[in-house]
């Protein structure tokens, strides 16, 4: 995939004694520290309720940590402006906003891209034929491809993805994983939470695997087998 060049090694994401959760609720984890660095896919695994989705949102600056801090390079994310956050990391939710009534072209125009760049991103995710359709008329897999194109239009060095294949059928899941692998090989860093990680086993684009386990933040062997990863959390 063609993409503007970013050096993600100069923009690592670091967690320092991080605790995630929600106001007036028990924290989801004991403090942990870790680091994401470099292009490729960085997988976050764990059981239901372990905090994977919350971590992804926290890393993207969409909610504040309970305690500890996140560093984007040398900058504490708590002091990074919303504009700068939008330039550093895009976010893709597990479910696209299907009730807005917007057409695909209107969803993408919210990012104010040039027509050339918009069409290039649509082509990269295989969504160029749906430009005039309403998002609500697309299948789950088609809508997720549109939202991936929207994330790409931010042209960020990092994309955070929360369960990108969660509600897709088998062919759509395979297509999405192939697209994400192609994207990761073009220089972008993808941090994604997923239960559906068997497709990543043995892939060279897989840069790191971590689990949120009862014992804390657990680095796993990225060259290992998916079945072995599952036994660790």
PDB file of C-alpha atoms in Angstrom:
ATOM      1  CA  UNK A   1       0.000   0.000   0.000  1.00  0.00           C
ATOM      2  CA  UNK A   2       1.218   3.474  -0.849  1.00  0.00           C
ATOM      3  CA  UNK A   3       1.311   5.829   2.098  1.00  0.00           C
ATOM      4  CA  UNK A   4       3.026   9.029   3.141  1.00  0.00           C
ATOM      5  CA  UNK A   5       6.267   8.248   4.954  1.00  0.00           C
ATOM      6  CA  UNK A   6       6.427   8.341   8.749  1.00  0.00           C
ATOM      7  CA  UNK A   7       9.198   7.133  11.035  1.00  0.00           C
ATOM      8  CA  UNK A   8       7.250   5.596  13.900  1.00  0.00           C
ATOM      9  CA  UNK A   9      10.469   4.643  15.715  1.00  0.00           C
ATOM     10  CA  UNK A  10      10.839   8.333  16.627  1.00  0.00           C
ATOM     11  CA  UNK A  11       7.358   8.344  18.128  1.00  0.00           C
ATOM     12  CA  UNK A  12       7.103   5.425  20.579  1.00  0.00           C
ATOM     13  CA  UNK A  13       4.133   5.105  22.900  1.00  0.00           C
ATOM     14  CA  UNK A  14       4.999   4.301  26.487  1.00  0.00           C
ATOM     15  CA  UNK A  15       2.826   3.399  29.474  1.00  0.00           C
ATOM     16  CA  UNK A  16       4.199   4.229  32.921  1.00  0.00           C
ATOM     17  CA  UNK A  17       2.491   2.625  35.931  1.00  0.00           C
ATOM     18  CA  UNK A  18      -0.759   2.888  34.005  1.00  0.00           C
ATOM     19  CA  UNK A  19      -4.122   2.100  35.582  1.00  0.00           C
ATOM     20  CA  UNK A  20      -7.193   2.238  33.348  1.00  0.00           C
ATOM     21  CA  UNK A  21     -10.893   2.345  34.107  1.00  0.00           C
ATOM     22  CA  UNK A  22     -13.857   4.626  34.612  1.00  0.00           C
ATOM     23  CA  UNK A  23     -14.846   7.237  37.148  1.00  0.00           C
ATOM     24  CA  UNK A  24     -16.670   5.900  40.225  1.00  0.00           C
ATOM     25  CA  UNK A  25     -15.837   2.301  39.283  1.00  0.00           C
ATOM     26  CA  UNK A  26     -13.077  -0.082  40.395  1.00  0.00           C
ATOM     27  CA  UNK A  27      -9.916   0.114  38.245  1.00  0.00           C
ATOM     28  CA  UNK A  28      -9.540  -2.574  35.598  1.00  0.00           C
ATOM     29  CA  UNK A  29      -5.915  -3.456  36.305  1.00  0.00           C
ATOM     30  CA  UNK A  30      -2.993  -3.181  38.638  1.00  0.00           C
ATOM     31  CA  UNK A  31      -0.393  -0.627  37.482  1.00  0.00           C
ATOM     32  CA  UNK A  32       1.592  -1.789  34.493  1.00  0.00           C
ATOM     33  CA  UNK A  33       4.261  -0.365  32.228  1.00  0.00           C
ATOM     34  CA  UNK A  34       5.011  -1.147  28.600  1.00  0.00           C
ATOM     35  CA  UNK A  35       6.012   0.279  25.267  1.00  0.00           C
ATOM     36  CA  UNK A  36       4.878   0.198  21.645  1.00  0.00           C
ATOM     37  CA  UNK A  37       7.505   1.111  19.100  1.00  0.00           C
ATOM     38  CA  UNK A  38       7.874   0.846  15.353  1.00  0.00           C
ATOM     39  CA  UNK A  39       5.627   0.091  12.427  1.00  0.00           C
ATOM     40  CA  UNK A  40       3.618  -3.099  12.132  1.00  0.00           C
ATOM     41  CA  UNK A  41       0.806  -4.669  14.122  1.00  0.00           C
ATOM     42  CA  UNK A  42       0.927  -4.535  17.911  1.00  0.00           C
ATOM     43  CA  UNK A  43      -1.661  -6.972  19.245  1.00  0.00           C
ATOM     44  CA  UNK A  44      -3.328  -6.547  22.638  1.00  0.00           C
ATOM     45  CA  UNK A  45      -5.100  -9.727  23.765  1.00  0.00           C
ATOM     46  CA  UNK A  46      -6.975 -10.715  26.908  1.00  0.00           C
ATOM     47  CA  UNK A  47     -10.215 -12.066  28.290  1.00  0.00           C
ATOM     48  CA  UNK A  48     -13.554 -10.287  28.063  1.00  0.00           C
ATOM     49  CA  UNK A  49     -13.639  -7.518  30.623  1.00  0.00           C
ATOM     50  CA  UNK A  50      -9.863  -7.369  30.988  1.00  0.00           C
ATOM     51  CA  UNK A  51      -9.753  -3.785  29.718  1.00  0.00           C
ATOM     52  CA  UNK A  52      -8.514  -4.179  26.137  1.00  0.00           C
ATOM     53  CA  UNK A  53     -11.008  -1.731  24.643  1.00  0.00           C
ATOM     54  CA  UNK A  54     -10.503   0.705  27.505  1.00  0.00           C
ATOM     55  CA  UNK A  55      -6.750   0.573  26.980  1.00  0.00           C
ATOM     56  CA  UNK A  56      -7.105   1.291  23.257  1.00  0.00           C
ATOM     57  CA  UNK A  57      -9.303   4.313  23.965  1.00  0.00           C
ATOM     58  CA  UNK A  58      -6.906   5.508  26.664  1.00  0.00           C
ATOM     59  CA  UNK A  59      -3.874   5.185  24.399  1.00  0.00           C
ATOM     60  CA  UNK A  60      -5.709   7.280  21.802  1.00  0.00           C
ATOM     61  CA  UNK A  61      -6.434  10.000  24.359  1.00  0.00           C
ATOM     62  CA  UNK A  62     -10.215   9.459  24.230  1.00  0.00           C
ATOM     63  CA  UNK A  63     -10.403   8.883  27.972  1.00  0.00           C
ATOM     64  CA  UNK A  64      -8.088   9.678  30.825  1.00  0.00           C
ATOM     65  CA  UNK A  65      -6.220   7.015  32.799  1.00  0.00           C
ATOM     66  CA  UNK A  66      -7.138   6.414  36.432  1.00  0.00           C
ATOM     67  CA  UNK A  67      -3.489   6.910  37.324  1.00  0.00           C
ATOM     68  CA  UNK A  68      -0.059   6.713  35.766  1.00  0.00           C
ATOM     69  CA  UNK A  69       0.672   8.273  32.419  1.00  0.00           C
ATOM     70  CA  UNK A  70       1.074   7.669  28.702  1.00  0.00           C
ATOM     71  CA  UNK A  71       3.936   9.193  26.762  1.00  0.00           C
ATOM     72  CA  UNK A  72       3.767   9.933  23.066  1.00  0.00           C
ATOM     73  CA  UNK A  73       7.463  10.239  22.428  1.00  0.00           C
ATOM     74  CA  UNK A  74       8.574  12.598  25.182  1.00  0.00           C
ATOM     75  CA  UNK A  75       5.144  14.208  25.619  1.00  0.00           C
ATOM     76  CA  UNK A  76       2.716  13.323  28.380  1.00  0.00           C
ATOM     77  CA  UNK A  77      -0.537  12.553  26.549  1.00  0.00           C
ATOM     78  CA  UNK A  78      -2.514  14.409  29.229  1.00  0.00           C
ATOM     79  CA  UNK A  79      -0.980  17.662  27.957  1.00  0.00           C
ATOM     80  CA  UNK A  80      -1.251  16.935  24.220  1.00  0.00           C
ATOM     81  CA  UNK A  81      -3.920  19.066  22.543  1.00  0.00           C
ATOM     82  CA  UNK A  82      -6.845  17.455  20.726  1.00  0.00           C
ATOM     83  CA  UNK A  83      -5.472  18.780  17.430  1.00  0.00           C
ATOM     84  CA  UNK A  84      -2.092  17.182  18.083  1.00  0.00           C
ATOM     85  CA  UNK A  85      -3.764  13.933  19.144  1.00  0.00           C
ATOM     86  CA  UNK A  86      -5.596  13.890  15.823  1.00  0.00           C
ATOM     87  CA  UNK A  87      -2.292  14.308  14.015  1.00  0.00           C
ATOM     88  CA  UNK A  88      -0.593  11.541  15.994  1.00  0.00           C
ATOM     89  CA  UNK A  89      -3.158   8.756  16.192  1.00  0.00           C
ATOM     90  CA  UNK A  90      -6.401   7.807  14.467  1.00  0.00           C
ATOM     91  CA  UNK A  91      -8.992   5.656  16.228  1.00  0.00           C
ATOM     92  CA  UNK A  92     -11.293   3.036  14.736  1.00  0.00           C
ATOM     93  CA  UNK A  93     -14.125   1.657  16.870  1.00  0.00           C
ATOM     94  CA  UNK A  94     -15.463  -1.893  16.739  1.00  0.00           C
ATOM     95  CA  UNK A  95     -18.782  -0.717  15.301  1.00  0.00           C
ATOM     96  CA  UNK A  96     -19.228   2.021  12.671  1.00  0.00           C
ATOM     97  CA  UNK A  97     -21.811   4.792  13.282  1.00  0.00           C
ATOM     98  CA  UNK A  98     -24.655   3.347  11.213  1.00  0.00           C
ATOM     99  CA  UNK A  99     -27.509   5.618  12.350  1.00  0.00           C
ATOM    100  CA  UNK A 100     -26.204   8.965  11.120  1.00  0.00           C
ATOM    101  CA  UNK A 101     -27.890   8.741   7.702  1.00  0.00           C
ATOM    102  CA  UNK A 102     -24.708  10.036   6.061  1.00  0.00           C
ATOM    103  CA  UNK A 103     -23.468   8.861   2.709  1.00  0.00           C
ATOM    104  CA  UNK A 104     -19.950   7.463   2.503  1.00  0.00           C
ATOM    105  CA  UNK A 105     -18.712  10.590   0.734  1.00  0.00           C
ATOM    106  CA  UNK A 106     -20.096  12.736   3.572  1.00  0.00           C
ATOM    107  CA  UNK A 107     -18.467  10.564   6.240  1.00  0.00           C
ATOM    108  CA  UNK A 108     -15.110  10.970   4.539  1.00  0.00           C
ATOM    109  CA  UNK A 109     -15.497  14.670   3.784  1.00  0.00           C
ATOM    110  CA  UNK A 110     -15.605  15.318   7.536  1.00  0.00           C
ATOM    111  CA  UNK A 111     -11.821  14.765   7.352  1.00  0.00           C
ATOM    112  CA  UNK A 112     -11.541  17.491   4.666  1.00  0.00           C
ATOM    113  CA  UNK A 113      -9.300  15.468   2.335  1.00  0.00           C
ATOM    114  CA  UNK A 114      -8.402  16.287  -1.215  1.00  0.00           C
ATOM    115  CA  UNK A 115     -10.419  14.265  -3.710  1.00  0.00           C
ATOM    116  CA  UNK A 116      -7.231  12.584  -4.898  1.00  0.00           C
ATOM    117  CA  UNK A 117      -6.189  11.503  -1.401  1.00  0.00           C
ATOM    118  CA  UNK A 118      -9.740  10.402  -0.533  1.00  0.00           C
ATOM    119  CA  UNK A 119     -10.006   8.238  -3.625  1.00  0.00           C
ATOM    120  CA  UNK A 120      -6.549   6.762  -3.008  1.00  0.00           C
ATOM    121  CA  UNK A 121      -7.496   5.681   0.520  1.00  0.00           C
ATOM    122  CA  UNK A 122     -10.803   4.236  -0.693  1.00  0.00           C
ATOM    123  CA  UNK A 123      -8.961   2.249  -3.319  1.00  0.00           C
ATOM    124  CA  UNK A 124      -6.482   0.938  -0.757  1.00  0.00           C
ATOM    125  CA  UNK A 125      -9.275  -0.530   1.385  1.00  0.00           C
ATOM    126  CA  UNK A 126     -11.401  -1.629  -1.568  1.00  0.00           C
ATOM    127  CA  UNK A 127     -14.288   0.747  -0.850  1.00  0.00           C
ATOM    128  CA  UNK A 128     -14.213   3.009  -3.884  1.00  0.00           C
ATOM    129  CA  UNK A 129     -17.511   1.704  -5.299  1.00  0.00           C
ATOM    130  CA  UNK A 130     -19.596   2.787  -2.300  1.00  0.00           C
ATOM    131  CA  UNK A 131     -18.935   6.522  -2.322  1.00  0.00           C
ATOM    132  CA  UNK A 132     -22.558   7.545  -2.948  1.00  0.00           C
ATOM    133  CA  UNK A 133     -24.193   4.919  -0.741  1.00  0.00           C
ATOM    134  CA  UNK A 134     -25.428   5.611   2.764  1.00  0.00           C
ATOM    135  CA  UNK A 135     -23.294   4.064   5.469  1.00  0.00           C
ATOM    136  CA  UNK A 136     -26.409   2.450   6.923  1.00  0.00           C
ATOM    137  CA  UNK A 137     -26.972   0.541   3.659  1.00  0.00           C
ATOM    138  CA  UNK A 138     -23.601  -1.188   3.746  1.00  0.00           C
ATOM    139  CA  UNK A 139     -22.823  -4.532   5.316  1.00  0.00           C
ATOM    140  CA  UNK A 140     -20.795  -4.579   8.525  1.00  0.00           C
ATOM    141  CA  UNK A 141     -17.651  -5.498   6.598  1.00  0.00           C
ATOM    142  CA  UNK A 142     -18.173  -2.771   4.012  1.00  0.00           C
ATOM    143  CA  UNK A 143     -18.873  -0.151   6.674  1.00  0.00           C
ATOM    144  CA  UNK A 144     -15.727  -1.091   8.580  1.00  0.00           C
ATOM    145  CA  UNK A 145     -13.682  -0.658   5.412  1.00  0.00           C
ATOM    146  CA  UNK A 146     -15.122   2.835   5.044  1.00  0.00           C
ATOM    147  CA  UNK A 147     -14.212   3.662   8.643  1.00  0.00           C
ATOM    148  CA  UNK A 148     -10.694   2.348   8.041  1.00  0.00           C
ATOM    149  CA  UNK A 149     -10.453   4.674   5.038  1.00  0.00           C
ATOM    150  CA  UNK A 150     -11.621   7.502   7.305  1.00  0.00           C
ATOM    151  CA  UNK A 151      -8.863   6.656   9.808  1.00  0.00           C
ATOM    152  CA  UNK A 152      -6.307   6.592   6.992  1.00  0.00           C
ATOM    153  CA  UNK A 153      -7.374  10.056   5.892  1.00  0.00           C
ATOM    154  CA  UNK A 154      -5.985  11.402   9.164  1.00  0.00           C
ATOM    155  CA  UNK A 155      -2.598  10.323   7.800  1.00  0.00           C
ATOM    156  CA  UNK A 156      -1.258   9.546  11.255  1.00  0.00           C
ATOM    157  CA  UNK A 157       1.791   7.461  12.214  1.00  0.00           C
ATOM    158  CA  UNK A 158      -0.388   5.382  14.567  1.00  0.00           C
ATOM    159  CA  UNK A 159      -3.876   3.908  14.331  1.00  0.00           C
ATOM    160  CA  UNK A 160      -5.614   2.428  17.383  1.00  0.00           C
ATOM    161  CA  UNK A 161      -8.245  -0.197  16.558  1.00  0.00           C
ATOM    162  CA  UNK A 162     -10.772  -1.692  18.945  1.00  0.00           C
ATOM    163  CA  UNK A 163     -11.829  -5.189  17.795  1.00  0.00           C
ATOM    164  CA  UNK A 164     -11.807  -4.293  14.067  1.00  0.00           C
ATOM    165  CA  UNK A 165     -13.237  -7.690  13.015  1.00  0.00           C
ATOM    166  CA  UNK A 166     -15.622  -8.263  15.925  1.00  0.00           C
ATOM    167  CA  UNK A 167     -18.916  -8.186  14.019  1.00  0.00           C
ATOM    168  CA  UNK A 168     -17.763  -9.360  10.592  1.00  0.00           C
ATOM    169  CA  UNK A 169     -18.518 -12.644   8.855  1.00  0.00           C
ATOM    170  CA  UNK A 170     -15.652 -14.972   7.933  1.00  0.00           C
ATOM    171  CA  UNK A 171     -14.932 -13.580   4.429  1.00  0.00           C
ATOM    172  CA  UNK A 172     -15.075  -9.985   5.714  1.00  0.00           C
ATOM    173  CA  UNK A 173     -12.759 -10.825   8.619  1.00  0.00           C
ATOM    174  CA  UNK A 174     -10.206 -12.333   6.246  1.00  0.00           C
ATOM    175  CA  UNK A 175     -10.409  -9.331   3.936  1.00  0.00           C
ATOM    176  CA  UNK A 176      -9.993  -6.899   6.829  1.00  0.00           C
ATOM    177  CA  UNK A 177      -6.954  -8.727   8.213  1.00  0.00           C
ATOM    178  CA  UNK A 178      -5.326  -8.776   4.779  1.00  0.00           C
ATOM    179  CA  UNK A 179      -5.903  -5.045   4.430  1.00  0.00           C
ATOM    180  CA  UNK A 180      -4.462  -4.349   7.879  1.00  0.00           C
ATOM    181  CA  UNK A 181      -1.396  -6.470   7.123  1.00  0.00           C
ATOM    182  CA  UNK A 182      -0.796  -4.584   3.885  1.00  0.00           C
ATOM    183  CA  UNK A 183      -1.200  -1.291   5.710  1.00  0.00           C
ATOM    184  CA  UNK A 184       1.207  -2.287   8.482  1.00  0.00           C
ATOM    185  CA  UNK A 185       3.882  -3.069   5.920  1.00  0.00           C
ATOM    186  CA  UNK A 186       3.664   0.467   4.535  1.00  0.00           C
ATOM    187  CA  UNK A 187       5.099   2.126   7.637  1.00  0.00           C
ATOM    188  CA  UNK A 188       2.153   2.764   9.953  1.00  0.00           C
ATOM    189  CA  UNK A 189       1.927   1.403  13.492  1.00  0.00           C
ATOM    190  CA  UNK A 190      -1.327  -0.371  14.366  1.00  0.00           C
ATOM    191  CA  UNK A 191      -2.226  -1.000  18.001  1.00  0.00           C
ATOM    192  CA  UNK A 192      -5.254  -3.240  18.067  1.00  0.00           C
ATOM    193  CA  UNK A 193      -7.288  -5.149  20.613  1.00  0.00           C
ATOM    194  CA  UNK A 194      -8.750  -8.379  19.312  1.00  0.00           C
ATOM    195  CA  UNK A 195     -10.030 -11.827  20.228  1.00  0.00           C
ATOM    196  CA  UNK A 196      -9.790 -12.811  16.571  1.00  0.00           C
ATOM    197  CA  UNK A 197      -6.017 -13.028  16.282  1.00  0.00           C
ATOM    198  CA  UNK A 198      -5.444 -16.464  14.754  1.00  0.00           C
ATOM    199  CA  UNK A 199      -4.932 -14.881  11.333  1.00  0.00           C
ATOM    200  CA  UNK A 200      -1.887 -13.028  12.681  1.00  0.00           C
ATOM    201  CA  UNK A 201      -0.005 -16.148  13.677  1.00  0.00           C
ATOM    202  CA  UNK A 202       3.325 -16.365  11.870  1.00  0.00           C
ATOM    203  CA  UNK A 203       2.904 -13.039  10.058  1.00  0.00           C
ATOM    204  CA  UNK A 204       6.083 -10.974   9.683  1.00  0.00           C
ATOM    205  CA  UNK A 205       4.082  -7.765  10.124  1.00  0.00           C
ATOM    206  CA  UNK A 206       3.253  -8.741  13.714  1.00  0.00           C
ATOM    207  CA  UNK A 207       5.603  -6.507  15.712  1.00  0.00           C
ATOM    208  CA  UNK A 208       4.509  -7.351  19.248  1.00  0.00           C
ATOM    209  CA  UNK A 209       1.962  -9.349  21.223  1.00  0.00           C
ATOM    210  CA  UNK A 210       0.882  -8.462  24.749  1.00  0.00           C
ATOM    211  CA  UNK A 211      -1.910  -9.644  26.998  1.00  0.00           C
ATOM    212  CA  UNK A 212      -3.743  -7.945  29.805  1.00  0.00           C
ATOM    213  CA  UNK A 213      -3.659 -10.852  32.244  1.00  0.00           C
ATOM    214  CA  UNK A 214      -4.458 -11.323  35.921  1.00  0.00           C
ATOM    215  CA  UNK A 215      -0.725 -11.018  36.556  1.00  0.00           C
ATOM    216  CA  UNK A 216      -0.552  -7.670  34.760  1.00  0.00           C
ATOM    217  CA  UNK A 217       0.877  -6.602  31.407  1.00  0.00           C
ATOM    218  CA  UNK A 218       2.301  -9.746  29.841  1.00  0.00           C
ATOM    219  CA  UNK A 219       4.659  -9.734  26.810  1.00  0.00           C
ATOM    220  CA  UNK A 220       4.107 -12.797  24.599  1.00  0.00           C
ATOM    221  CA  UNK A 221       6.221 -14.407  21.895  1.00  0.00           C
ATOM    222  CA  UNK A 222       5.207 -12.814  18.592  1.00  0.00           C
ATOM    223  CA  UNK A 223       6.685 -15.830  16.800  1.00  0.00           C
ATOM    224  CA  UNK A 224       4.576 -18.213  18.877  1.00  0.00           C
ATOM    225  CA  UNK A 225       1.246 -19.865  18.191  1.00  0.00           C
ATOM    226  CA  UNK A 226      -2.117 -18.237  18.806  1.00  0.00           C
ATOM    227  CA  UNK A 227      -3.211 -21.218  20.901  1.00  0.00           C
ATOM    228  CA  UNK A 228      -0.246 -20.623  23.207  1.00  0.00           C
ATOM    229  CA  UNK A 229      -1.115 -16.950  23.556  1.00  0.00           C
ATOM    230  CA  UNK A 230      -4.604 -17.881  24.723  1.00  0.00           C
ATOM    231  CA  UNK A 231      -3.272 -20.006  27.570  1.00  0.00           C
ATOM    232  CA  UNK A 232      -1.497 -16.977  29.068  1.00  0.00           C
ATOM    233  CA  UNK A 233      -4.572 -14.974  30.047  1.00  0.00           C
TER     234      UNK A 233
END
